[in-house]
XYZ file of C-alpha atoms in Angstrom:
689
model
C 174.213 195.442 93.232
C 173.755 191.889 94.339
C 173.107 189.597 97.262
C 174.887 190.106 100.575
C 178.133 188.138 100.509
C 179.752 189.550 103.630
C 180.747 186.892 106.135
C 180.525 187.955 109.772
C 180.278 186.199 113.105
C 176.937 186.665 114.825
C 177.426 188.170 118.284
C 175.003 188.663 121.107
C 174.356 192.339 121.801
C 173.519 193.882 125.123
C 169.808 194.544 125.664
C 168.595 197.459 123.548
C 168.387 200.529 125.763
C 167.162 203.887 124.468
C 168.794 207.177 125.328
C 167.288 208.975 128.288
C 165.082 211.456 126.450
C 162.889 213.534 128.762
C 159.281 213.683 127.521
C 158.233 217.216 126.699
C 154.537 216.601 126.125
C 152.196 218.169 128.658
C 150.609 215.843 131.178
C 147.113 214.463 131.409
C 144.504 217.179 132.081
C 143.156 217.164 135.633
C 139.683 218.367 134.727
C 136.996 217.263 132.273
C 136.197 219.431 129.243
C 134.393 222.697 129.984
C 131.883 221.878 127.264
C 131.125 218.188 127.195
C 128.593 215.521 126.335
C 128.130 212.034 127.726
C 128.240 208.796 125.753
C 128.017 205.217 126.911
C 130.976 202.989 126.266
C 130.768 199.379 125.094
C 130.297 198.279 128.693
C 127.366 200.641 129.104
C 129.236 203.015 131.412
C 128.890 206.787 130.956
C 131.918 208.594 129.509
C 132.477 212.357 129.468
C 133.656 213.531 126.035
C 134.504 216.973 124.646
C 131.487 218.310 122.770
C 132.250 218.273 119.014
C 129.999 221.302 118.593
C 132.268 223.250 120.929
C 135.240 222.139 118.846
C 133.620 223.470 115.672
C 132.592 226.712 117.339
C 136.098 227.286 118.693
C 137.638 226.508 115.302
C 135.337 229.070 113.665
C 136.184 231.687 116.296
C 139.935 231.129 116.255
C 139.944 231.079 112.458
C 138.149 234.416 112.361
C 140.807 236.024 114.553
C 143.446 234.813 112.108
C 141.449 235.911 109.054
C 140.980 239.392 110.507
C 144.736 239.466 111.075
C 145.361 238.668 107.414
C 145.976 234.911 107.506
C 144.297 232.012 105.741
C 142.881 229.110 107.786
C 141.225 225.702 107.541
C 137.672 224.747 108.432
C 136.547 221.663 106.507
C 139.064 219.165 107.884
C 138.693 219.932 111.620
C 134.910 220.052 111.206
C 134.961 216.571 109.663
C 137.183 215.147 112.405
C 135.540 216.752 115.457
C 133.865 213.534 116.591
C 136.968 211.418 116.006
C 139.155 213.921 117.853
C 136.719 214.022 120.775
C 136.697 210.221 121.053
C 140.489 209.929 120.724
C 141.180 212.475 123.447
C 138.558 211.044 125.796
C 140.194 207.617 125.545
C 143.772 208.925 125.798
C 143.036 211.197 128.747
C 141.186 208.437 130.639
C 144.484 206.696 131.394
C 145.096 206.194 135.112
C 148.292 205.435 136.974
C 150.563 206.988 134.324
C 150.631 209.898 131.920
C 148.581 209.670 128.752
C 151.696 209.805 126.570
C 153.103 206.741 128.313
C 150.062 204.818 127.096
C 149.665 206.397 123.671
C 151.642 207.898 120.833
C 149.292 210.364 119.149
C 150.156 211.502 115.637
C 148.029 213.774 113.474
C 148.992 213.409 109.825
C 145.989 215.560 108.821
C 147.743 218.866 109.410
C 144.818 220.836 108.013
C 142.840 219.672 111.071
C 145.388 220.685 113.707
C 143.308 223.689 114.780
C 140.561 221.237 115.740
C 143.014 219.541 118.098
C 143.935 222.915 119.606
C 140.229 223.528 120.173
C 139.640 220.177 121.896
C 142.663 220.656 124.123
C 141.747 224.212 125.073
C 138.361 222.817 126.099
C 140.241 220.487 128.496
C 142.711 223.165 129.596
C 145.505 220.888 128.335
C 148.964 222.449 128.752
C 147.276 225.427 130.398
C 145.574 226.365 127.136
C 142.704 228.823 127.473
C 140.161 230.015 124.955
C 142.012 233.347 124.934
C 145.115 231.530 123.684
C 143.150 230.439 120.619
C 142.701 234.089 119.642
C 146.378 234.245 118.648
C 146.190 231.166 116.411
C 148.647 231.425 113.486
C 150.105 234.691 114.768
C 153.821 235.304 115.182
C 153.484 235.350 118.977
C 151.673 232.007 119.323
C 152.933 228.438 119.410
C 149.573 227.364 117.986
C 150.928 227.294 114.465
C 149.048 226.674 111.229
C 150.052 223.018 111.298
C 151.352 221.128 114.289
C 155.048 221.879 114.835
C 157.000 220.160 117.594
C 159.926 222.576 117.322
C 157.681 225.394 118.554
C 155.111 223.432 120.540
C 156.765 220.312 121.976
C 154.260 220.316 124.824
C 151.436 219.620 122.389
C 152.923 218.069 119.258
C 154.883 214.818 119.227
C 155.652 214.801 115.481
C 155.334 217.833 113.217
C 152.811 217.607 110.422
C 151.733 219.582 107.391
C 152.921 217.857 104.222
C 150.251 215.192 103.884
C 151.346 211.590 104.246
C 154.634 212.427 105.964
C 153.623 211.730 109.562
C 152.193 208.242 108.949
C 155.589 206.630 108.232
C 157.013 208.484 111.239
C 154.231 206.968 113.342
C 155.341 203.606 111.953
C 158.751 204.342 113.468
C 157.190 205.120 116.842
C 155.364 201.785 116.878
C 158.532 200.005 115.777
C 160.539 201.564 118.619
C 157.885 200.613 121.157
C 157.797 197.100 119.731
C 161.572 196.709 119.911
C 161.633 198.058 123.465
C 158.626 195.969 124.532
C 156.724 199.003 125.725
C 153.046 198.873 126.554
C 151.978 201.748 124.343
C 149.612 202.040 121.388
C 150.122 204.379 118.448
C 147.133 206.325 117.136
C 147.516 208.118 113.789
C 144.931 210.243 111.985
C 145.111 210.143 108.165
C 142.956 211.935 105.600
C 141.831 210.279 102.392
C 143.788 212.851 100.394
C 146.973 212.047 102.292
C 146.516 208.382 101.406
C 147.226 209.365 97.795
C 150.819 210.287 98.646
C 153.558 207.793 97.810
C 155.146 207.846 101.258
C 151.739 207.125 102.824
C 151.229 204.199 100.462
C 154.637 202.817 101.433
C 153.673 202.953 105.101
C 150.260 201.404 104.420
C 152.126 198.384 103.061
C 154.991 198.365 105.568
C 153.030 198.690 108.810
C 151.084 195.407 108.474
C 154.181 193.726 107.038
C 156.322 194.671 110.037
C 153.511 193.975 112.484
C 153.151 190.515 110.968
C 156.769 189.876 111.970
C 155.912 190.849 115.561
C 158.024 194.012 115.354
C 155.392 196.658 116.122
C 153.484 197.696 119.204
C 149.691 198.094 118.750
C 148.846 200.450 115.893
C 145.511 202.094 115.066
C 145.076 204.211 111.941
C 142.048 206.519 111.870
C 141.122 207.399 108.276
C 138.832 210.346 107.538
C 137.226 209.521 104.196
C 135.017 212.258 102.772
C 136.131 212.036 99.114
C 137.274 215.653 99.285
C 140.530 217.490 98.764
C 141.411 221.171 98.566
C 140.139 221.706 95.029
C 137.061 219.463 95.111
C 135.906 215.871 95.152
C 138.680 213.314 94.830
C 136.723 210.846 92.694
C 135.461 213.508 90.306
C 138.751 215.361 89.901
C 141.176 212.422 90.039
C 140.123 208.857 90.856
C 138.289 206.978 93.590
C 140.197 206.088 96.757
C 137.678 203.399 97.719
C 139.707 200.582 96.060
C 142.754 201.723 98.039
C 140.919 201.488 101.345
C 139.291 198.195 100.397
C 142.761 196.826 99.608
C 143.948 197.460 103.163
C 142.487 194.107 104.187
C 144.583 192.378 101.549
C 147.657 194.262 102.763
C 147.168 192.802 106.220
C 145.161 195.434 108.085
C 142.200 194.632 110.302
C 139.712 197.081 108.794
C 136.799 198.439 110.825
C 134.474 200.545 108.697
C 132.150 203.063 110.305
C 129.840 204.870 107.889
C 128.662 207.281 110.607
C 131.909 209.166 111.023
C 130.161 212.245 112.433
C 128.043 210.317 114.937
C 129.875 210.592 118.263
C 128.631 207.392 119.982
C 129.267 205.350 116.821
C 132.785 206.773 116.459
C 133.572 206.253 120.146
C 132.494 202.611 119.996
C 134.410 202.023 116.770
C 137.556 203.459 118.330
C 137.094 201.289 121.411
C 136.809 198.246 119.136
C 139.878 199.289 117.164
C 142.041 199.725 120.250
C 140.815 196.447 121.722
C 141.606 194.562 118.519
C 145.057 196.153 118.185
C 145.994 195.389 121.774
C 144.682 191.840 121.593
C 146.697 191.194 118.449
C 149.570 193.681 117.894
C 150.648 191.595 114.899
C 147.670 192.939 112.951
C 147.313 196.740 112.875
C 143.826 198.204 112.757
C 142.512 200.709 110.230
C 139.401 202.526 111.414
C 137.793 203.697 108.165
C 135.454 206.577 108.986
C 133.112 208.050 106.396
C 133.030 211.724 107.359
C 131.577 214.904 105.911
C 134.046 217.684 105.268
C 132.768 220.973 106.643
C 130.249 219.160 108.859
C 128.082 221.415 111.019
C 127.455 224.191 108.491
C 125.104 223.342 105.643
C 126.884 225.576 103.131
C 130.261 223.928 103.702
C 128.826 220.432 103.867
C 127.458 221.006 100.365
C 130.509 222.854 99.054
C 132.549 220.928 96.454
C 135.689 221.307 98.574
C 133.932 220.997 101.930
C 134.920 224.510 102.919
C 138.579 223.474 103.013
C 139.750 226.970 103.848
C 137.736 229.117 106.247
C 135.047 230.543 103.938
C 134.093 233.660 105.919
C 136.155 236.636 104.819
C 134.808 238.783 107.666
C 132.865 238.386 110.911
C 129.498 239.586 109.628
C 127.908 236.113 109.582
C 129.967 234.600 112.391
C 127.230 234.758 115.084
C 124.872 232.981 112.688
C 127.535 230.318 112.105
C 127.965 229.676 115.815
C 124.225 229.288 116.274
C 123.958 227.002 113.252
C 126.659 224.733 114.679
C 124.481 224.362 117.773
C 121.182 224.304 115.856
C 120.278 227.628 117.431
C 121.250 227.066 121.068
C 124.954 227.939 121.294
C 126.570 228.706 124.672
C 126.374 232.392 125.497
C 130.168 232.581 125.797
C 130.608 231.643 122.145
C 127.775 233.871 120.934
C 129.179 236.843 122.843
C 132.643 236.157 121.444
C 131.262 235.988 117.899
C 129.284 239.192 118.353
C 132.369 240.977 119.671
C 134.311 239.941 116.566
C 131.447 241.090 114.359
C 131.351 244.444 116.145
C 135.106 244.782 115.783
C 134.711 244.226 112.063
C 131.805 246.695 111.838
C 133.833 249.335 113.679
C 136.698 248.910 111.231
C 134.330 249.204 108.296
C 132.783 252.340 109.761
C 136.232 253.839 110.330
C 137.122 253.162 106.706
C 133.990 254.929 105.487
C 134.544 257.890 107.798
C 138.162 258.320 106.813
C 139.020 260.648 103.917
C 139.401 258.843 100.599
C 142.865 257.481 99.983
C 144.378 257.953 96.566
C 146.103 254.756 95.526
C 149.222 255.530 93.545
C 151.828 253.378 91.944
C 151.678 250.586 89.429
C 148.833 248.097 89.197
C 149.403 244.987 91.285
C 148.383 241.421 90.600
C 149.458 237.892 91.381
C 152.442 236.457 89.538
C 150.310 233.380 88.811
C 148.198 235.273 86.289
C 151.150 235.568 83.949
C 151.689 231.805 83.971
C 148.239 230.925 82.682
C 148.429 233.647 80.031
C 151.689 232.237 78.717
C 150.407 228.663 78.671
C 147.184 229.641 76.882
C 149.147 231.624 74.320
C 151.484 228.682 73.745
C 148.571 226.344 72.960
C 147.094 228.938 70.623
C 150.453 229.025 68.852
C 150.411 225.266 68.391
C 152.716 224.027 71.148
C 151.784 220.641 72.726
C 151.448 221.961 76.274
C 149.783 219.668 78.822
C 149.167 220.466 82.500
C 149.581 217.815 85.213
C 148.508 218.993 88.687
C 148.451 217.680 92.240
C 145.363 219.376 93.722
C 146.731 222.937 93.927
C 146.047 224.390 90.466
C 143.924 227.161 91.962
C 146.777 228.276 94.216
C 149.594 227.949 91.691
C 147.721 229.897 89.017
C 147.443 227.289 86.278
C 143.712 226.738 86.906
C 142.775 229.357 84.312
C 144.684 227.399 81.668
C 143.034 224.155 82.745
C 139.570 225.674 82.494
C 140.384 227.139 79.086
C 141.701 223.809 77.782
C 140.195 221.073 80.002
C 141.342 218.371 77.572
C 144.936 219.532 78.129
C 144.933 218.927 81.903
C 144.990 216.108 84.449
C 144.893 216.128 88.263
C 146.665 213.067 89.678
C 145.528 213.875 93.211
C 147.670 214.697 96.209
C 150.771 213.004 94.844
C 153.592 215.341 93.868
C 156.170 212.689 93.018
C 153.662 210.908 90.802
C 152.830 214.222 89.144
C 156.429 214.900 88.098
C 157.055 211.314 87.012
C 153.863 211.283 84.935
C 155.016 214.475 83.248
C 158.348 212.831 82.469
C 156.552 210.170 80.459
C 154.586 212.821 78.585
C 157.766 214.740 77.807
C 159.592 211.659 76.579
C 156.953 211.183 73.894
C 157.028 214.758 72.648
C 154.648 216.775 74.829
C 155.600 219.843 76.863
C 154.238 219.143 80.352
C 153.684 221.717 83.076
C 153.605 220.519 86.682
C 152.554 222.661 89.623
C 152.381 222.594 93.415
C 153.664 224.502 96.421
C 157.440 224.883 96.393
C 157.851 222.951 99.635
C 156.110 219.888 98.212
C 157.703 220.198 94.797
C 161.292 220.189 96.034
C 160.845 217.649 98.830
C 158.481 215.091 97.361
C 159.373 215.780 93.732
C 163.152 216.078 93.948
C 164.097 212.564 92.854
C 161.534 212.612 90.016
C 162.967 215.967 88.862
C 166.414 214.409 88.830
C 165.140 211.406 86.889
C 163.454 213.773 84.442
C 166.842 215.245 83.591
C 168.534 211.851 83.409
C 165.735 210.541 81.198
C 166.174 213.410 78.714
C 162.540 214.378 79.133
C 162.392 218.077 80.108
C 159.423 219.348 82.091
C 158.429 222.788 83.281
C 157.646 223.136 86.992
C 155.572 225.950 88.489
C 156.261 225.900 92.224
C 154.506 228.601 94.226
C 154.302 229.854 97.828
C 158.072 230.064 98.225
C 159.811 230.770 101.511
C 157.952 232.982 103.965
C 155.288 233.746 101.370
C 153.284 230.881 102.890
C 153.326 232.694 106.199
C 150.215 231.416 107.966
C 150.763 227.705 107.282
C 154.022 227.686 109.223
C 157.376 225.979 108.882
C 156.153 222.722 107.351
C 154.829 224.631 104.324
C 157.543 227.284 104.099
C 160.032 226.155 101.487
C 163.394 227.554 102.517
C 165.817 225.175 100.770
C 164.323 225.188 97.289
C 167.234 226.837 95.463
C 169.718 224.512 97.136
C 167.605 221.462 96.300
C 167.215 221.911 92.556
C 170.011 224.252 91.441
C 172.654 221.490 91.193
C 170.537 219.197 89.001
C 172.173 219.072 85.544
C 170.103 220.251 82.575
C 167.776 222.123 84.942
C 167.313 225.884 84.956
C 166.009 227.577 88.104
C 164.114 230.863 87.810
C 162.722 232.999 90.660
C 159.787 235.087 89.448
C 159.001 238.522 90.839
C 156.041 239.772 88.789
C 153.346 238.639 86.360
C 155.014 240.208 83.322
C 158.210 238.316 84.021
C 156.254 235.088 84.560
C 154.420 235.369 81.260
C 157.539 236.197 79.279
C 159.816 233.523 80.704
C 157.271 230.695 80.726
C 156.501 231.300 77.064
C 160.221 231.417 76.257
C 160.778 228.199 78.223
C 158.121 226.448 76.141
C 159.655 227.783 72.944
C 163.141 226.664 73.969
C 162.078 223.133 74.839
C 160.200 222.831 71.550
C 163.166 224.083 69.548
C 165.618 221.786 71.337
C 163.500 218.654 71.011
C 162.694 219.206 67.356
C 166.391 219.794 66.658
C 167.296 216.483 68.280
C 168.699 218.026 71.458
C 167.740 216.860 74.958
C 166.501 220.221 76.152
C 166.511 221.476 79.724
C 163.876 221.381 82.426
C 162.867 224.733 83.885
C 161.764 225.127 87.498
C 159.932 228.375 88.250
C 159.568 229.558 91.841
C 157.052 232.237 92.804
C 155.320 233.743 95.806
C 151.639 234.123 96.617
C 151.143 237.860 97.163
C 150.308 240.712 94.785
C 153.109 242.564 93.010
C 153.368 245.135 90.223
C 152.791 243.622 86.789
C 156.295 244.881 85.966
C 159.017 246.650 87.917
C 159.860 249.122 85.170
C 158.172 250.638 82.146
C 158.652 248.799 78.863
C 160.368 245.965 80.705
C 162.409 243.543 78.589
C 162.822 239.932 79.578
C 165.816 238.400 77.854
C 166.506 234.747 78.569
C 169.425 234.363 80.952
C 169.776 238.078 81.650
C 169.393 240.002 84.886
C 167.450 243.276 84.955
C 169.083 246.464 86.174
C 166.114 248.260 87.716
C 168.083 251.196 89.070
C 171.660 252.361 88.534
C 173.908 253.691 91.263
C 177.522 254.155 92.197
C 177.826 253.331 95.904
C 176.386 249.847 96.469
C 174.704 247.078 94.449
C 171.588 245.336 95.753
C 170.917 241.996 94.057
C 167.830 239.899 94.708
C 164.910 238.146 93.019
C 161.398 236.864 93.631
C 159.382 238.446 96.458
C 162.220 240.673 97.698
C 162.603 242.832 94.584
C 160.179 245.422 95.931
C 162.063 245.513 99.233
C 165.319 246.260 97.406
C 163.739 249.105 95.452
C 162.251 250.586 98.618
C 165.662 250.307 100.285
C 167.259 252.147 97.380
C 164.776 254.975 97.908
C 165.660 255.195 101.606
C 169.369 255.130 100.861
C 168.944 257.849 98.233
C 167.339 260.082 100.852
C 170.613 259.765 102.781
C 172.722 260.497 99.731
C 173.609 256.858 98.979
C 173.329 255.802 95.343
C 172.293 252.148 94.954
C 172.104 249.883 91.924
C 169.176 247.435 92.132
C 169.324 244.220 90.112
C 166.659 241.589 89.715
C 168.506 238.348 88.986
C 165.824 235.708 88.255
C 168.159 233.047 86.805
C 169.298 231.539 90.070
C 171.722 228.860 88.864
C 172.739 230.583 85.621
C 174.237 233.809 86.956
C 174.329 236.697 84.464
C 177.951 237.573 85.160
C 178.390 240.284 82.507
C 175.529 242.371 83.919
C 176.138 241.797 87.616
C 179.942 241.964 87.594
C 179.828 245.278 85.717
C 177.496 246.729 88.334
C 179.564 245.399 91.230
C 182.772 246.838 89.800
C 181.032 250.184 89.360
C 180.106 250.192 93.059
C 183.676 249.314 94.099
C 182.830 245.697 94.942
C 180.105 246.563 97.464
C 177.198 244.163 96.975
C 174.270 243.051 99.104
C 172.521 239.824 98.087
C 169.157 238.897 99.602
C 166.839 235.930 99.204
C 163.735 234.396 100.742
C 165.731 231.218 101.344
C 168.228 229.755 103.769
C 171.587 231.514 103.724
C 173.245 228.119 103.450
C 173.625 227.003 99.808
C 171.192 229.528 98.410
C 171.217 232.147 95.671
C 173.734 234.335 97.489
C 176.174 231.459 97.777
C 175.863 230.769 94.060
C 176.246 234.435 93.123
C 179.299 235.074 95.297
C 180.862 231.834 94.081
C 180.387 232.930 90.461
C 181.794 236.408 91.098
C 184.847 235.089 92.928
C 185.560 232.523 90.216
C 185.302 235.314 87.656
C 187.932 237.294 89.537
C 185.588 240.044 90.703
C 186.697 241.617 93.978
C 183.763 241.934 96.331
C 182.903 243.257 99.751
C 179.616 241.554 100.337
C 176.724 240.999 102.689
C 174.282 238.115 102.295
C 170.750 238.277 103.689
C 168.606 235.188 104.119
C 167.068 232.824 106.636
C 169.775 232.181 109.251
C 169.628 228.401 109.572
C 166.312 228.202 111.426
C 162.801 227.048 110.644
C 160.118 229.648 110.184
C 156.778 229.713 111.943
C 153.215 230.850 111.463
C 152.578 234.566 111.047
C 149.663 236.539 109.715
C 151.764 238.024 106.900
C 155.066 237.339 105.182
C 156.246 240.860 106.019
C 156.216 239.984 109.718
C 158.672 237.181 109.038
C 160.782 239.254 106.632
C 161.153 241.920 109.303
C 161.939 239.353 112.017
C 164.780 237.852 109.983
C 166.170 241.062 108.491
C 164.819 240.536 104.982
C 162.608 243.598 104.849
C 163.535 247.022 103.540
C 165.350 247.843 106.778
C 167.533 244.756 106.354
C 168.726 245.904 102.925
C 169.417 249.423 104.216
C 171.332 248.173 107.253
C 173.489 245.815 105.181
C 174.282 248.525 102.638
C 175.242 251.006 105.334
C 177.465 248.405 107.007
C 179.361 247.912 103.744
C 179.763 251.647 103.225
C 180.920 252.109 106.818
C 183.456 249.315 106.412
C 184.873 250.862 103.239
C 185.196 254.222 104.933
C 187.466 252.816 107.665
């Protein structure tokens, strides 16, 4: 690479004209918020603003509906941002003479707080939203997804969010387009302090003032919610202080306005007025409104909680009426109190029905999370003298490695919400002889960590990745969190083994073997191979068969048959076994194979089974059909000269969406038990013709 040496004549282009793209955002609400308060603006004039207490109450109520449906939710983030969201919407919706979206681009990078935006907008009746619509939040039938998704809700979401730090650079692009087209529009972007730890956010924090300084951007206002809190706890305590980062914004070229009273509505409204005025008066200098907020604000218990009540902390509706009253200091609107009491009664009725029902005998194998096996293996490895070291990015509690970190706190480090940095840090550890474990959700690991994983292999520094919440397993969070291309992303990386885990016993066995293999290779002077483990989030049997054996590189034949072979891995193993039972009831004999080694196909085992079933094979995966496990398996079988008549089940080239449970999505896309049965019967019917 070198300097540009191309010689070309400079020509004058026609004026830059954008394509005619019809706006899909809903228009400015015609009415004020149902529940409102009045503040005075900088000019002393009264302004009607959505009541932040109503926002918090609605978030609590909508979250409870989702929790009772079986989904996880967020509370701390929207509670912290209720005042900021109220001020932002009051200013945006005060536009006259044109639609609000012609005056503002609004981008919420803080996806965990999207339900707070739904609440504010339902209060306005924006896009026809009613309070009843909030009751379906995160359900399969609602466009109010776990994080804002424009592909399902283009009327309310301009840019999809979810993976922290991703929307800020997209907002940079919006401001650049408006600047190039000389449009009179300001971009407002909400950013959490945790998101500011991400590499792509840091790039945008440097680029936005740099581009604005060259007169390329329209007015830009960044609203930062700084409460020193991430999912697992306090940022400064667990990782490092973000204060120097925010203080450095001035040096980077931002006009910084700091407001320490981030949960004081008049103070926040005035600060936002000042920020917009400064940005419009000088578009060449973007404004960062640095708000000190309290995560979980409005409920004493969550305000004091180490993680600010990141997820919704109420597991049932028993205390919900008390919550609503606490939000209002004891004087909540009757509508909200009645709603909360109805949810509590619904919960009480269900509890009473459970007690009145005859006792249910639970049969079958014990179930647990796959994650438990990972910590057991890592702890055992340290006890056996292996130099294992855990590097996390805020999600150790969800990925299962937290138990190891608490057992050996001197063998663990949390680098904050920064997946790429996590993998790259581990590469350095591996290069100098340690065996690092990295962990995060699969979606973040394969998107933000893909280049670092590639560089790990090139640098001859093998790491072990524990990537959880694969595919539709992260049902409630929606498409932005649902990894569906993870096999395709990492399978082609040389010197990288990809394993899909289906149970805790398998996880414990293969993680320990992976550690052993890396140690043996490195001490023998070989490069070694990285291992990327993918796993779900739900409970599964500890093992799928008695006295299970886990041989490296081998598939497991869980059931032998003669008519059709069902091959899968990860969260769909149980579905395949259930399908085999249904087929057996119809006289169809099915072989079931768990094939965890995704990019190292066990041809001897699988080809023998496929030949035995006359080439009839159904492959299923919680992954896109395109370039997934099925594609790799069929490719291997064909290259080996095995004649097949196959069916491949997977996600059919679409994004997922929020649902209360993964099973709802599996059934919708034909990945449940019925999907296996239907595919098997289709193959048998075809062979009978």
